[in-house]
Tab-separated table of C-alpha atoms in Angstrom:
chain	number	residue	atom	x	y	z
A	156	UNK	CA	24.286	158.656	79.166
A	157	UNK	CA	27.597	160.608	79.658
A	158	UNK	CA	29.559	160.584	83.021
A	159	UNK	CA	28.614	164.307	83.328
A	160	UNK	CA	25.026	163.563	83.510
A	161	UNK	CA	25.579	161.253	86.275
A	162	UNK	CA	28.009	163.252	88.297
A	163	UNK	CA	25.526	165.917	87.906
A	164	UNK	CA	22.878	163.991	89.508
A	165	UNK	CA	25.332	163.045	92.196
A	166	UNK	CA	25.882	166.772	92.931
A	167	UNK	CA	22.027	167.299	93.099
A	168	UNK	CA	21.137	164.132	95.070
A	169	UNK	CA	24.067	164.094	97.681
A	170	UNK	CA	25.979	167.508	97.875
A	171	UNK	CA	26.538	170.535	95.613
A	172	UNK	CA	29.809	170.335	93.539
A	173	UNK	CA	31.408	173.283	91.823
A	174	UNK	CA	31.419	173.192	87.811
A	175	UNK	CA	35.427	172.675	87.977
A	176	UNK	CA	34.846	169.881	90.333
A	177	UNK	CA	32.081	168.242	88.447
A	178	UNK	CA	34.171	168.481	85.149
A	179	UNK	CA	37.144	166.801	86.993
A	180	UNK	CA	35.281	164.148	88.467
A	181	UNK	CA	33.385	163.298	85.219
A	182	UNK	CA	36.924	163.132	83.530
A	183	UNK	CA	38.260	160.421	86.029
A	184	UNK	CA	35.037	158.525	86.017
A	185	UNK	CA	34.254	155.723	83.872
A	186	UNK	CA	30.439	154.453	83.053
A	187	UNK	CA	30.082	150.769	82.900
A	188	UNK	CA	27.276	148.904	81.283
A	189	UNK	CA	27.419	145.397	82.845
A	190	UNK	CA	25.323	142.202	82.791
A	191	UNK	CA	23.107	140.599	85.584
A	192	UNK	CA	25.875	138.136	87.343
A	193	UNK	CA	28.927	140.399	87.192
A	194	UNK	CA	31.029	140.107	89.978
A	195	UNK	CA	32.762	143.349	90.734
A	196	UNK	CA	34.593	142.265	93.939
A	197	UNK	CA	35.612	138.952	94.849
A	198	UNK	CA	36.360	137.819	98.346
A	199	UNK	CA	40.182	137.935	99.053
A	200	UNK	CA	40.602	140.627	95.901
A	201	UNK	CA	41.859	144.064	96.687
A	202	UNK	CA	39.342	146.744	95.864
A	203	UNK	CA	40.306	150.451	95.293
A	204	UNK	CA	37.105	151.291	93.477
A	205	UNK	CA	33.742	152.604	94.386
A	206	UNK	CA	30.815	152.207	92.150
A	207	UNK	CA	27.636	154.669	91.817
A	208	UNK	CA	24.414	152.730	90.753
A	209	UNK	CA	22.850	154.591	87.848
A	210	UNK	CA	20.419	151.835	87.194
A	211	UNK	CA	20.131	148.412	88.252
A	212	UNK	CA	20.703	146.640	91.625
A	213	UNK	CA	23.911	145.152	93.538
A	214	UNK	CA	24.608	143.274	96.764
A	215	UNK	CA	27.598	142.568	98.966
A	216	UNK	CA	27.665	139.114	100.178
A	217	UNK	CA	29.870	136.644	102.341
A	218	UNK	CA	30.321	132.874	101.970
A	219	UNK	CA	30.404	131.559	105.550
A	220	UNK	CA	30.730	127.711	105.970
A	221	UNK	CA	29.176	127.211	102.498
A	222	UNK	CA	26.374	129.702	103.225
A	223	UNK	CA	25.684	132.708	101.193
A	224	UNK	CA	24.961	135.628	103.485
A	225	UNK	CA	23.932	139.007	102.102
A	226	UNK	CA	25.056	142.082	104.012
A	227	UNK	CA	24.126	145.082	101.705
A	228	UNK	CA	21.751	146.001	98.819
A	229	UNK	CA	22.210	148.898	96.702
A	230	UNK	CA	19.970	150.198	93.960
A	231	UNK	CA	19.676	153.426	91.995
A	232	UNK	CA	21.400	156.378	93.158
A	233	UNK	CA	23.470	154.523	95.702
A	234	UNK	CA	26.976	153.746	96.069
A	235	UNK	CA	28.596	150.453	96.689
A	236	UNK	CA	31.949	149.167	97.182
A	237	UNK	CA	34.025	146.864	99.456
A	238	UNK	CA	34.403	149.190	102.220
A	239	UNK	CA	37.051	147.371	104.098
A	240	UNK	CA	39.375	146.793	100.993
A	241	UNK	CA	38.542	150.390	99.892
A	242	UNK	CA	39.614	152.216	103.204
A	243	UNK	CA	42.302	149.714	104.420
A	244	UNK	CA	43.948	148.324	101.403
A	245	UNK	CA	43.155	144.834	102.846
A	246	UNK	CA	41.592	142.089	100.730
A	247	UNK	CA	37.792	142.316	100.609
A	248	UNK	CA	36.142	139.929	102.955
A	249	UNK	CA	33.108	139.839	100.677
A	250	UNK	CA	31.737	139.557	97.171
A	251	UNK	CA	29.829	142.102	95.380
A	252	UNK	CA	27.525	141.196	92.379
A	253	UNK	CA	25.062	142.746	90.249
A	254	UNK	CA	21.685	141.188	90.536
A	255	UNK	CA	20.327	143.037	87.140
A	256	UNK	CA	21.887	144.371	84.125
A	257	UNK	CA	23.229	147.687	85.501
A	258	UNK	CA	24.778	150.958	84.504
A	259	UNK	CA	27.350	152.009	87.004
A	260	UNK	CA	29.766	154.824	87.272
A	261	UNK	CA	33.277	153.680	88.452
A	262	UNK	CA	35.458	155.861	90.535
A	263	UNK	CA	39.138	154.789	91.450
A	264	UNK	CA	40.298	155.622	94.930
A	265	UNK	CA	43.465	157.384	93.817
A	266	UNK	CA	41.135	159.931	91.897
A	267	UNK	CA	38.758	160.238	94.823
A	268	UNK	CA	41.633	161.234	96.796
A	269	UNK	CA	42.856	163.881	94.681
A	270	UNK	CA	39.687	165.483	94.219
A	271	UNK	CA	39.187	165.469	97.885
A	272	UNK	CA	42.551	167.391	98.286
A	273	UNK	CA	41.623	169.652	95.704
A	274	UNK	CA	37.878	170.208	96.322
A	275	UNK	CA	36.435	170.906	99.651
A	276	UNK	CA	32.961	170.418	98.161
A	277	UNK	CA	34.200	167.012	96.880
A	278	UNK	CA	35.339	166.122	100.298
A	279	UNK	CA	31.767	167.249	101.838
A	280	UNK	CA	30.245	165.041	99.118
A	281	UNK	CA	32.403	162.004	100.213
A	282	UNK	CA	31.343	162.888	104.055
A	283	UNK	CA	27.627	162.926	102.911
A	284	UNK	CA	27.914	159.524	101.245
A	285	UNK	CA	29.855	157.944	104.025
A	286	UNK	CA	27.041	159.265	106.499
A	287	UNK	CA	24.371	157.813	104.349
A	288	UNK	CA	26.235	154.578	104.328
A	289	UNK	CA	26.754	154.419	107.962
A	290	UNK	CA	23.478	155.370	109.043
A	291	UNK	CA	22.073	152.456	106.598
A	292	UNK	CA	24.256	150.001	108.291
A	293	UNK	CA	23.509	151.175	111.787
A	294	UNK	CA	19.955	150.761	110.927
A	295	UNK	CA	20.589	147.188	109.647
A	296	UNK	CA	22.266	146.489	112.930
A	297	UNK	CA	19.528	147.936	115.195
A	298	UNK	CA	16.882	146.074	113.137
A	299	UNK	CA	18.607	142.760	113.694
A	300	UNK	CA	18.906	143.330	117.387
A	301	UNK	CA	15.645	144.535	118.041
A	302	UNK	CA	13.124	143.812	115.640
A	303	UNK	CA	11.129	140.555	114.946
A	304	UNK	CA	11.609	138.921	111.674
A	305	UNK	CA	8.312	140.221	110.454
A	306	UNK	CA	9.134	143.740	111.526
A	307	UNK	CA	12.558	143.316	109.682
A	308	UNK	CA	10.745	142.246	106.542
A	309	UNK	CA	8.263	145.118	106.936
A	310	UNK	CA	10.948	147.731	107.330
A	311	UNK	CA	12.804	146.465	104.172
A	312	UNK	CA	9.702	146.771	102.138
A	313	UNK	CA	9.118	150.086	103.386
A	314	UNK	CA	12.673	151.227	102.312
A	315	UNK	CA	12.464	149.128	99.013
A	316	UNK	CA	8.821	148.385	98.109
A	317	UNK	CA	9.758	146.437	94.695
A	318	UNK	CA	12.591	144.488	96.316
A	319	UNK	CA	10.817	141.391	96.062
A	320	UNK	CA	10.637	141.765	92.208
A	321	UNK	CA	14.369	142.534	91.893
A	322	UNK	CA	16.071	140.349	94.464
A	323	UNK	CA	15.894	136.564	94.933
A	324	UNK	CA	13.994	135.724	98.170
A	325	UNK	CA	16.862	133.622	99.370
A	326	UNK	CA	19.111	136.793	99.356
A	327	UNK	CA	16.347	138.957	101.104
A	328	UNK	CA	15.937	135.956	103.945
A	329	UNK	CA	19.815	135.880	104.536
A	330	UNK	CA	19.930	139.792	104.720
A	331	UNK	CA	17.137	139.647	107.356
A	332	UNK	CA	18.930	136.839	109.176
A	333	UNK	CA	16.157	134.255	108.839
A	334	UNK	CA	15.615	131.225	106.609
A	335	UNK	CA	13.907	131.197	103.335
A	336	UNK	CA	11.028	129.203	104.993
A	337	UNK	CA	10.361	131.844	107.873
A	338	UNK	CA	10.259	134.384	104.992
A	339	UNK	CA	7.774	132.404	103.091
A	340	UNK	CA	5.594	132.102	106.402
A	341	UNK	CA	5.848	135.597	106.729
A	342	UNK	CA	4.897	136.313	103.300
A	343	UNK	CA	2.050	134.016	103.265
A	344	UNK	CA	0.610	135.364	106.639
A	345	UNK	CA	0.766	138.964	104.929
A	346	UNK	CA	-1.216	137.683	101.874
A	347	UNK	CA	-4.110	136.430	104.096
A	348	UNK	CA	-4.698	139.782	105.955
């Protein structure tokens, strides 16, 4: 696969880009084939890159008082980055790691800014991607505030039906804000029905 093919897919999925914009975007992007367990960003590290997942799965997580807390999962056709570091220039408060062997398109922030300044359609693409990301995060916050543990689990299965085959249950439990034991009970009760 070439960067051009991935850029074309992004243009089709998120927001149309002109041929000139697609060409420049592909020229400044890098395709990375990385192994499961690769850490893209570490807590305390500065990160001025964003990643589009062509194939694979990644998660952002915190370490708090010795506990590993998953904040965000990204699968095919989604972007992931250390949002705090990328937009503020501050060190990342979390880690981003690959949960599967993955193919990623890497875009550096300086190139994103140049493309945004030069192409209105690229700027629109960034706005659409950010809107999707904000809506996903808002849904997660609402789910933690208003839904039961079982409803949160059902919601994540509705969005990602095969997540339990791709992501360890410990990470899913921490993402849902429940213990692994609670998740196991929910899963057992589902199988009894």
